[in-house]
PDB file of C-alpha atoms in Angstrom:
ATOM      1  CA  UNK W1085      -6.683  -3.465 -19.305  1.00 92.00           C
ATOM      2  CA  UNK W1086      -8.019  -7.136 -18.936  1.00 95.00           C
ATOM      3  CA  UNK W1087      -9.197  -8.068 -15.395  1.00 96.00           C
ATOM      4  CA  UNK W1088      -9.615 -11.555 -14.801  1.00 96.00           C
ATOM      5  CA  UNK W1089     -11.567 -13.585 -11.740  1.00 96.00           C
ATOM      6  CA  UNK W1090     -10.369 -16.202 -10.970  1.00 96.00           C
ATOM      7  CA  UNK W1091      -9.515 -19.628  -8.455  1.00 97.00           C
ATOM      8  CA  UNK W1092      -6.035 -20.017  -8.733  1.00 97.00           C
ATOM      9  CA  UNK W1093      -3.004 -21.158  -7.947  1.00 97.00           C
ATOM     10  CA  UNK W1094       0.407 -18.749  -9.007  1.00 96.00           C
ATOM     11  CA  UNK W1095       4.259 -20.119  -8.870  1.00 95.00           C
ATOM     12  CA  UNK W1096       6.968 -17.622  -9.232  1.00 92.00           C
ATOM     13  CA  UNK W1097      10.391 -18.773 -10.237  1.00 89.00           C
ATOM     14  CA  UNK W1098      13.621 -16.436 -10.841  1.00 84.00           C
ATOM     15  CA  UNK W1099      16.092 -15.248  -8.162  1.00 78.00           C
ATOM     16  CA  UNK W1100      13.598 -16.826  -5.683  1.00 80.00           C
ATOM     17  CA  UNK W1101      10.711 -19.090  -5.474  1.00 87.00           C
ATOM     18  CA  UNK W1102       7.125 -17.918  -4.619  1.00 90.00           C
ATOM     19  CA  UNK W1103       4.204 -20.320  -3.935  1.00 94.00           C
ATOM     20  CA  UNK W1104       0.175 -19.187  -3.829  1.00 94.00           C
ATOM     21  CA  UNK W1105      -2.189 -21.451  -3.251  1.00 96.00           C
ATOM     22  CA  UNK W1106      -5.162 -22.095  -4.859  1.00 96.00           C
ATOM     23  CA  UNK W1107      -7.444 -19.152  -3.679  1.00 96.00           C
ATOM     24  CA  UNK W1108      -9.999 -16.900  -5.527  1.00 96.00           C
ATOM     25  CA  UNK W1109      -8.066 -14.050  -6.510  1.00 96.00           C
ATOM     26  CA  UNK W1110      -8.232 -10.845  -9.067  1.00 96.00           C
ATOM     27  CA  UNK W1111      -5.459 -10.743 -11.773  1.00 97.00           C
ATOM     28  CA  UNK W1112      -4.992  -7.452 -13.527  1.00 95.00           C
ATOM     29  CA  UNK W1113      -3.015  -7.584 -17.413  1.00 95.00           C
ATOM     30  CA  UNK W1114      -2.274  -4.168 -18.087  1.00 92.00           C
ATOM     31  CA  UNK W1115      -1.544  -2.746 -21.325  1.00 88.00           C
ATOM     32  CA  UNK W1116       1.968  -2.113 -20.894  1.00 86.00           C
ATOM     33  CA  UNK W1117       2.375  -6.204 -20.320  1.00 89.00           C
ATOM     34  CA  UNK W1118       2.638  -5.834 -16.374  1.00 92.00           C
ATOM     35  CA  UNK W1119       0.380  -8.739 -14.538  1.00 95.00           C
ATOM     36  CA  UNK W1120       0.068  -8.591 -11.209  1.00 94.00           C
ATOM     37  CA  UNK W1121      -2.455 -10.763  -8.571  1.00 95.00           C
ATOM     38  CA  UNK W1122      -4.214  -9.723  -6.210  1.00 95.00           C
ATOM     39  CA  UNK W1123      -6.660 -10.660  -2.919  1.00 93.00           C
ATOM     40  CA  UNK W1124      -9.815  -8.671  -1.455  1.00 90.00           C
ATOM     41  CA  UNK W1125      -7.002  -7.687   1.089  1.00 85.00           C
ATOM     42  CA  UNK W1126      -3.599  -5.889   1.265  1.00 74.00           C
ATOM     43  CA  UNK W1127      -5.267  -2.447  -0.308  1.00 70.00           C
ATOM     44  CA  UNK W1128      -3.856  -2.260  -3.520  1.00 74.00           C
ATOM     45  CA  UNK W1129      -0.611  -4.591  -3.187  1.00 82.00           C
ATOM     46  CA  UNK W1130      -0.612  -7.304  -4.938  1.00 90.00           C
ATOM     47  CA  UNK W1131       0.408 -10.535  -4.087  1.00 91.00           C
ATOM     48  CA  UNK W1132       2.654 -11.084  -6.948  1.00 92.00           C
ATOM     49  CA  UNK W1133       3.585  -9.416 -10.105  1.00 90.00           C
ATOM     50  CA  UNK W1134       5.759  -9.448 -13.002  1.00 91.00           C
ATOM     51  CA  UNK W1135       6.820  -5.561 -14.317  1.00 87.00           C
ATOM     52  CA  UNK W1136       6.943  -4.681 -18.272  1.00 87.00           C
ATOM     53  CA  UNK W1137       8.929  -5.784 -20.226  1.00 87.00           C
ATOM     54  CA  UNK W1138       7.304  -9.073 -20.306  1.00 91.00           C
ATOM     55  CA  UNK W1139       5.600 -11.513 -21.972  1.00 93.00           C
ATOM     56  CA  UNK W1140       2.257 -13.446 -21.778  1.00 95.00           C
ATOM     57  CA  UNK W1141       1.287 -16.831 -22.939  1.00 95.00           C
ATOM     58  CA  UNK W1142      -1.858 -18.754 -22.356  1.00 95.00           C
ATOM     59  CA  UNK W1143      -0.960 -22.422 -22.632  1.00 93.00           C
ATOM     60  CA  UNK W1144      -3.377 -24.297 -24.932  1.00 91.00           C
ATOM     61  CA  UNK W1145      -4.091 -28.288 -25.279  1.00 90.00           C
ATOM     62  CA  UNK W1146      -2.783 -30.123 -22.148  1.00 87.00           C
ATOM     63  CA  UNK W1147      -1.763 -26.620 -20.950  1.00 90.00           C
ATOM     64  CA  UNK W1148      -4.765 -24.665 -20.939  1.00 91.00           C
ATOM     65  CA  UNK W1149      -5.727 -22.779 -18.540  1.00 93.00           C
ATOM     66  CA  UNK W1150      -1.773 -22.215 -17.694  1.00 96.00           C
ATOM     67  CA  UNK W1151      -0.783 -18.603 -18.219  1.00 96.00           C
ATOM     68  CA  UNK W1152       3.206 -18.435 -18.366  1.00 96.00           C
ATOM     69  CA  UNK W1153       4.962 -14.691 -17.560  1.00 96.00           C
ATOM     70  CA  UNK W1154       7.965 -14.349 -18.643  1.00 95.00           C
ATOM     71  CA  UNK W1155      10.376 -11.086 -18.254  1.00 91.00           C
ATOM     72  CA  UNK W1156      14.080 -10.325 -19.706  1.00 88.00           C
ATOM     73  CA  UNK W1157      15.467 -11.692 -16.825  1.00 88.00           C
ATOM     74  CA  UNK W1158      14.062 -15.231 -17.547  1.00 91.00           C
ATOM     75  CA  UNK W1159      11.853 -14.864 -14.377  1.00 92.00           C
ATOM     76  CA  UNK W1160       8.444 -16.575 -15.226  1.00 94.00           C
ATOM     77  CA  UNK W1161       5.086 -16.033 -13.076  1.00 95.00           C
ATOM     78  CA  UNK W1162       2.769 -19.263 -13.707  1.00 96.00           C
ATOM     79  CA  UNK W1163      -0.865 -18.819 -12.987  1.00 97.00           C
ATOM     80  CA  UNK W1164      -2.629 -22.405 -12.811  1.00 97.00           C
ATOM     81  CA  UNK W1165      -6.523 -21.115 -13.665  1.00 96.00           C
ATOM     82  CA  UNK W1166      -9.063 -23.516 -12.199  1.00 95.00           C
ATOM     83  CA  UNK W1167     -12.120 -21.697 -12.493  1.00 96.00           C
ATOM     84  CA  UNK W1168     -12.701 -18.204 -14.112  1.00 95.00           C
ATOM     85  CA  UNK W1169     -15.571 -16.180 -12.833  1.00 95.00           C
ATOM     86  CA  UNK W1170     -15.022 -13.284 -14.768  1.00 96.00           C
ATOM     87  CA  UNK W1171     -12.822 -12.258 -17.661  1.00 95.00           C
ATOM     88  CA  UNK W1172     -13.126  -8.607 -19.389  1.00 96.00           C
ATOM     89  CA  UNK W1173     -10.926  -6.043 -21.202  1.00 94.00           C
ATOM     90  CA  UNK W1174     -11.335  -2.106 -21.033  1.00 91.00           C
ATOM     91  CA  UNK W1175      -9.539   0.266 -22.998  1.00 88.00           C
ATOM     92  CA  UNK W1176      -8.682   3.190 -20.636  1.00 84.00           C
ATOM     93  CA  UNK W1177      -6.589   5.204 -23.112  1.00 79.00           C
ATOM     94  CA  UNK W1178      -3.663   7.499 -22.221  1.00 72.00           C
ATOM     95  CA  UNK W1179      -3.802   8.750 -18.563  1.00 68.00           C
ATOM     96  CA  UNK W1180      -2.973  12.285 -17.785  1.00 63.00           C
ATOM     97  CA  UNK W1181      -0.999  11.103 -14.663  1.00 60.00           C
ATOM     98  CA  UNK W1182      -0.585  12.290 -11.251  1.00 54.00           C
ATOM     99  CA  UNK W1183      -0.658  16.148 -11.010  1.00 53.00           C
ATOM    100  CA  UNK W1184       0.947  17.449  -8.454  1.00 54.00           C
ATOM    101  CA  UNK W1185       0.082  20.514  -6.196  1.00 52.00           C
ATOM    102  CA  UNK W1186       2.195  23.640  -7.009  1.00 54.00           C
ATOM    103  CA  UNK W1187       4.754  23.290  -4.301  1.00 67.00           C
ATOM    104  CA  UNK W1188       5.569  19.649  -4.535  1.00 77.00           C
ATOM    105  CA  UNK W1189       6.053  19.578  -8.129  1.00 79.00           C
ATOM    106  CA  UNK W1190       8.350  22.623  -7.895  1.00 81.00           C
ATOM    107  CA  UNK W1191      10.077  20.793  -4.786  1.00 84.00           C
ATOM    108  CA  UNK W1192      10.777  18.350  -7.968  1.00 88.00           C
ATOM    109  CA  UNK W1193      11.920  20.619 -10.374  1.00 89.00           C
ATOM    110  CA  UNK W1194      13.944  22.167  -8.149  1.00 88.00           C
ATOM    111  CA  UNK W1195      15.599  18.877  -6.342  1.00 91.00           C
ATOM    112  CA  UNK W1196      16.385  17.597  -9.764  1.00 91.00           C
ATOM    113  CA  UNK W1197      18.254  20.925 -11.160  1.00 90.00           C
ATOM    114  CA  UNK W1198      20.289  21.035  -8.037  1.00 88.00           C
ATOM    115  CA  UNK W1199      20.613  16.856  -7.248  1.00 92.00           C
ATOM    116  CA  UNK W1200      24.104  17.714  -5.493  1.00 90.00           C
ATOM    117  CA  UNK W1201      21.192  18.610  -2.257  1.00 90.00           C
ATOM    118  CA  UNK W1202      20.770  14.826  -1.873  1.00 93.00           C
ATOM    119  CA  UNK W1203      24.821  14.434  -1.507  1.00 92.00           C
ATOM    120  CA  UNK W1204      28.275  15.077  -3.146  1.00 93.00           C
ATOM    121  CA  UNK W1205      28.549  13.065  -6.565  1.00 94.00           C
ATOM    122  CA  UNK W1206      25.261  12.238  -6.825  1.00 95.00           C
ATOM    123  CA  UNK W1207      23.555  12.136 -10.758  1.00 95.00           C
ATOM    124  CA  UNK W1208      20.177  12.350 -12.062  1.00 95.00           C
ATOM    125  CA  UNK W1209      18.811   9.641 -13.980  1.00 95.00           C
ATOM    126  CA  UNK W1210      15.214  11.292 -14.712  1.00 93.00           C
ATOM    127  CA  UNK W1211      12.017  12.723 -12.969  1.00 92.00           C
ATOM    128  CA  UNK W1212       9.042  10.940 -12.872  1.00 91.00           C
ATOM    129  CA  UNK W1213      10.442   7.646 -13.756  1.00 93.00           C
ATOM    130  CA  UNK W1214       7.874   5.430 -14.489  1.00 91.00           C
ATOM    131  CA  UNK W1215       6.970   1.993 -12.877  1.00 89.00           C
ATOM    132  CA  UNK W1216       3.965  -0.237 -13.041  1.00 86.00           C
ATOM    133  CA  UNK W1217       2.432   0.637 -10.286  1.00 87.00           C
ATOM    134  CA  UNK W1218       3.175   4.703 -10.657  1.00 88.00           C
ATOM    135  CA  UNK W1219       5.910   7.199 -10.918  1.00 91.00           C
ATOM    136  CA  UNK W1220       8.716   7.779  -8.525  1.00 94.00           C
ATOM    137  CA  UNK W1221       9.506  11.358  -8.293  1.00 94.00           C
ATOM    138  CA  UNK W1222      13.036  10.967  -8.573  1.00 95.00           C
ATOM    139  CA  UNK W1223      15.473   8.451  -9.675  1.00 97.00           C
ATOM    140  CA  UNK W1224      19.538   9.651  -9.049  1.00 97.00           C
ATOM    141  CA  UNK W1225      22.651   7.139  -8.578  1.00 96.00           C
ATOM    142  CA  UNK W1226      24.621   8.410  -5.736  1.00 96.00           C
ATOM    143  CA  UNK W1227      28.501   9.036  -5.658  1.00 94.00           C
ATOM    144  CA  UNK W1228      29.229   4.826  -5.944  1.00 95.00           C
ATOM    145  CA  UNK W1229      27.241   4.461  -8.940  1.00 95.00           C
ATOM    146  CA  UNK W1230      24.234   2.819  -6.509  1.00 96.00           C
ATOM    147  CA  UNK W1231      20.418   3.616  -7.511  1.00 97.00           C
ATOM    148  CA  UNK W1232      18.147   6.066  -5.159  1.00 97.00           C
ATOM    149  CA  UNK W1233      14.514   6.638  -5.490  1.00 97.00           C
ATOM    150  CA  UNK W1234      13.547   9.779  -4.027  1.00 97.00           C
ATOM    151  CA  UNK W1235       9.869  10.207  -2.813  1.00 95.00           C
ATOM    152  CA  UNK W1236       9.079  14.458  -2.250  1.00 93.00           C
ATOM    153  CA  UNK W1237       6.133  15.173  -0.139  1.00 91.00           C
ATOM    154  CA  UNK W1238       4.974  18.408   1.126  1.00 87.00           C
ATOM    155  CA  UNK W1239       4.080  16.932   4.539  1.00 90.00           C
ATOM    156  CA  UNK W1240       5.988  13.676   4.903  1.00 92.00           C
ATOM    157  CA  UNK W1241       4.050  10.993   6.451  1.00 94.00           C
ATOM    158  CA  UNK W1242       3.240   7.479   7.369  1.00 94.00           C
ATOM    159  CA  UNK W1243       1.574   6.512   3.785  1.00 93.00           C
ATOM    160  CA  UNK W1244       4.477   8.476   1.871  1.00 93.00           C
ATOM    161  CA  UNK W1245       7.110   5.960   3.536  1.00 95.00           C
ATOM    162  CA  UNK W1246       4.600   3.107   2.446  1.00 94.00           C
ATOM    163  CA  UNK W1247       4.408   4.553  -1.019  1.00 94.00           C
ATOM    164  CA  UNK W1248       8.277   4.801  -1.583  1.00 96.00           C
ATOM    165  CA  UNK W1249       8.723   1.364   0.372  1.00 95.00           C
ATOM    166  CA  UNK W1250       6.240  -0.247  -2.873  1.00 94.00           C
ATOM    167  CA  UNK W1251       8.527   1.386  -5.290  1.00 95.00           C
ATOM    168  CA  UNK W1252      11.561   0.112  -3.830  1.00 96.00           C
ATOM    169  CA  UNK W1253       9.984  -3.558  -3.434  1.00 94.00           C
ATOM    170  CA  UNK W1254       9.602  -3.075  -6.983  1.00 93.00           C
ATOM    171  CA  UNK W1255      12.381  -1.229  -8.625  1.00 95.00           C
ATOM    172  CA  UNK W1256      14.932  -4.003  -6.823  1.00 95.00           C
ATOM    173  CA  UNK W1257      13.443  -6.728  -9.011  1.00 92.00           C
ATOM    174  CA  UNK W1258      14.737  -4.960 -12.161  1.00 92.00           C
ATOM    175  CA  UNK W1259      18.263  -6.430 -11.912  1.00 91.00           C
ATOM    176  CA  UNK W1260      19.439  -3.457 -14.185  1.00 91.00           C
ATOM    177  CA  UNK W1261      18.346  -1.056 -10.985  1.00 94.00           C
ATOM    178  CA  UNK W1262      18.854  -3.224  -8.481  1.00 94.00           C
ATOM    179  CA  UNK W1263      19.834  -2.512  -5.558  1.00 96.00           C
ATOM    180  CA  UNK W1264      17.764   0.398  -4.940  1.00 97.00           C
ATOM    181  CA  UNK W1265      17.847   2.594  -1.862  1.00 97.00           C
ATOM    182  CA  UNK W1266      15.261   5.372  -0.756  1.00 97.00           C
ATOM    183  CA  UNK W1267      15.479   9.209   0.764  1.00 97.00           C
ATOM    184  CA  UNK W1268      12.056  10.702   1.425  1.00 97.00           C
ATOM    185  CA  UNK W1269      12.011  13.792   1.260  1.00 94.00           C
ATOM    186  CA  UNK W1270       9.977  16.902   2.481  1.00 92.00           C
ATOM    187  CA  UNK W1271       9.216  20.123   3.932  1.00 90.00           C
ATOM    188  CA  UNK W1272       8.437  18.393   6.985  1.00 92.00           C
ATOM    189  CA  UNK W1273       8.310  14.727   8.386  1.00 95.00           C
ATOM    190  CA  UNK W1274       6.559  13.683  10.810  1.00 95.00           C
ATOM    191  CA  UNK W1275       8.116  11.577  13.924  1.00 95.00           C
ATOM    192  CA  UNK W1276       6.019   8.964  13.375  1.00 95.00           C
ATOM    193  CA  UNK W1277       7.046   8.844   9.563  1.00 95.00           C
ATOM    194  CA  UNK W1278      10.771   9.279  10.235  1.00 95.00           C
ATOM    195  CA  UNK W1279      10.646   6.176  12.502  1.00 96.00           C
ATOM    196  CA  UNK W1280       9.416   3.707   9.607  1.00 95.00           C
ATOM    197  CA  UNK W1281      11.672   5.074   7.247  1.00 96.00           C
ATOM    198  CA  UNK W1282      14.813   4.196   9.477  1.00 95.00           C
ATOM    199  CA  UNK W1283      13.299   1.004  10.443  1.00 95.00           C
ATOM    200  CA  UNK W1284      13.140   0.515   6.557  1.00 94.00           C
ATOM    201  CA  UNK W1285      16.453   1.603   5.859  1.00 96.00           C
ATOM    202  CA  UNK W1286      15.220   4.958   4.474  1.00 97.00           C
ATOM    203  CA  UNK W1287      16.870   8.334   4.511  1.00 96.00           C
ATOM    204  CA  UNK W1288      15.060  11.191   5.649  1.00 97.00           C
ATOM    205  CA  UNK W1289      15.815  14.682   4.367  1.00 94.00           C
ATOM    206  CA  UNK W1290      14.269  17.561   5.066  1.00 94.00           C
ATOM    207  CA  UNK W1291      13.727  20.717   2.053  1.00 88.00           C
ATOM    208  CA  UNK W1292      13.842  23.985   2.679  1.00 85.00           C
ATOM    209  CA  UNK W1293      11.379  25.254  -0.169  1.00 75.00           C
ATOM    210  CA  UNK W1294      11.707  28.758   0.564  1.00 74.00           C
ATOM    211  CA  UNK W1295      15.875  28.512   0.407  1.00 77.00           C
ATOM    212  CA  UNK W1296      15.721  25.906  -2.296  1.00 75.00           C
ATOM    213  CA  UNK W1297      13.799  28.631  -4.559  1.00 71.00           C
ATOM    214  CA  UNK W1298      16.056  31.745  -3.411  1.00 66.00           C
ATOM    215  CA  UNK W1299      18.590  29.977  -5.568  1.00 48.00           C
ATOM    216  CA  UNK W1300      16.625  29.494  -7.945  1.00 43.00           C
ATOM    217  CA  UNK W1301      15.979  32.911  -8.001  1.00 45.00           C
ATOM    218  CA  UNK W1302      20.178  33.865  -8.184  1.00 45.00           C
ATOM    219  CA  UNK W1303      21.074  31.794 -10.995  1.00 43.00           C
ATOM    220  CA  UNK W1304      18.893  34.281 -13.109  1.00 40.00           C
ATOM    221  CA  UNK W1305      20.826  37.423 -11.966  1.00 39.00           C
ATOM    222  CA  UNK W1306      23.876  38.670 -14.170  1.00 37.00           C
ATOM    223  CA  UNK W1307      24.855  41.121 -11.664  1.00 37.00           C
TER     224      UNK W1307
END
């Protein structure tokens, strides 16, 4: 990972166009080829980012100082450096990834053997499909053909709706995805939670663990 400091200025150019000032800001080159920027605000969104697969180049001559981002979708992220305050790589090696307690990775295994609970036609694409900024439990194309994420909490609450609304913001830039829809999905949501996720277009479905693993339990009966 490289992590750069740095008064800048960033132009994004694709399906859209995206302008950031010049400001001091953080920008983070992971080693999958994701850059993203970021301010000492906004947690840990960034401001802008361009997802893997993509490719860097630092402009030399006239152009140094002009890193150009370019994806398979033509979609280029220009960072105009003006002063750099800090520039450093790490090598973090292979992460073990999120582990999951017992009962919400089960609530996975389970939801993707039986993907019919989310709806009639729907398909599973894989578990734990991986973005750059983490892994969405489930990805599924409903009975149309149309992508769903699927965030599983235990306890669904206000940070779980943020969490699947990140991987939505992202997942609808891959045109290949795109568009996306969410379901969040638990044991139990809170009102609070429910709200935000139907402000956000979000559906809300609630798992009955206990049920969910009583067929589990009959599809290894012969009798």
């Amino acid at each position: 990972m490289r992590l750069v400091i740095a008064r800048c200025s960033v132009d994004y150019a694709g399906r859209l166009t995206a302008h950031l000032p010049s400001a001091p800001r953080l920008i983070l080159v992971k080693a999958d080829g994701s850059v993203s920027i970021h301010a000492d605000d906004r947690a840990y969104k960034p401001l802008n980012w361009m997802s893997p697969p993509c490719t860097l180049k630092e402009g030399t001559g006239d152009e140094a100082g002009v890193w150009t981002v370019i994806n398979k979708a033509g979609e280029k992220l220009i960072i105009t450096m003006e002063e750099v305050l800090h520039d450093s790589s790490y090598v973090l090696g292979t992460d073990p990834g999120l582990i999951k307690d017992g009962v919400e990775a089960h609530l996975q295994e389970l939801l993707a053997d039986r993907i019919e609970t989310l709806g009639e036609g729907y398909t599973l694409i894989r578990r734990e499909y991986m973005t750059a900024i983490g892994p969405v439990d489930i990805l599924c194309r409903d009975a149309d053909g149309a992508t769903v994420a699927v965030e599983l909490k235990r306890r669904g609450d206000i940070d779980g709706v943020e969490q699947l609304t990140r991987y939505l913001e992202l997942l609808n830039r891959d045109p290949h995805l795109a568009p996306v829809t969410g379901v969040f999905a638990a044991q139990e949501i809170k009102p609070q939670a429910r709200v935000l996720a139907t402000d956000r277009g979000i559906r809300c479905l609630v798992l009955d663990y206990n049920a969910m693993r009583g067929i589990e339990d009959d599809k290894l009966r012969l009798f």
